[in-house]
Amino acid sequence: SVEGGVSASPLDDSPASESGQPTYLVIGRIAAPRGVKGELRVKIETEDPERFEFLRVVYLGTKFTRFQVGRARLHGGQALLQLVGLQDRNAAERWRGAYVHVHIKDALPLAKDEYYHYQIKGLVAVTVEGEMLGRVVEVLPTGANDVYLIDGEKGELLLPAIKDVIIKIDADAG
């Protein structure tokens, strides 16, 4: 989305690199096993669902357990993943509710004026007149556009991430 960012985002417990960027990004959450051969139904949490069809490796859960992707496809608004090593429904059931991550090096390249949520969190919101509103503490995906939750001296403020409201993002300047 223009100015808003993409919904792949780090979890708070995602390890960070020396630069402070997360090591893993969430792209989905396992809804349930599908069938008896260990296939997983995944609720998609990225703006580019087709990326699932090209995955080679994913990391599951809070310990970021690495799995090679045997097969991936889209079906009924969800992704279906067959991971090497998950041979049956019982093995797949253990991952119900777990987040599906990709390594940051496998993140999709962003277009101009697009940012990952982790790049927006922590930035300071300032009006065009120079008034400091506060710091972005959360990015809320709403479907139409993201909304930035700003925490400042006057309390919380919600700003829609649209061009008419967010004039410029300067991540380098904070």
Coordinates of C-alpha atoms in Angstrom, one line a residue, residues 125-133 154 164-165 167-168:
A125 CA 5.0 11.7 13.9
V126 CA 5.3 15.4 13.2
T127 CA 2.8 17.8 11.6
V128 CA 3.8 19.9 8.6
E129 CA 3.9 22.8 11.0
G130 CA 6.6 21.0 13.1
E131 CA 4.4 20.0 16.0
M132 CA 5.5 16.6 17.5
L133 CA 2.5 14.3 17.9
K154 CA -1.8 14.4 24.4
D164 CA -3.7 12.9 2.3
V165 CA -2.7 12.3 6.0
I167 CA 2.7 13.4 3.7
K168 CA 6.2 11.9 4.0

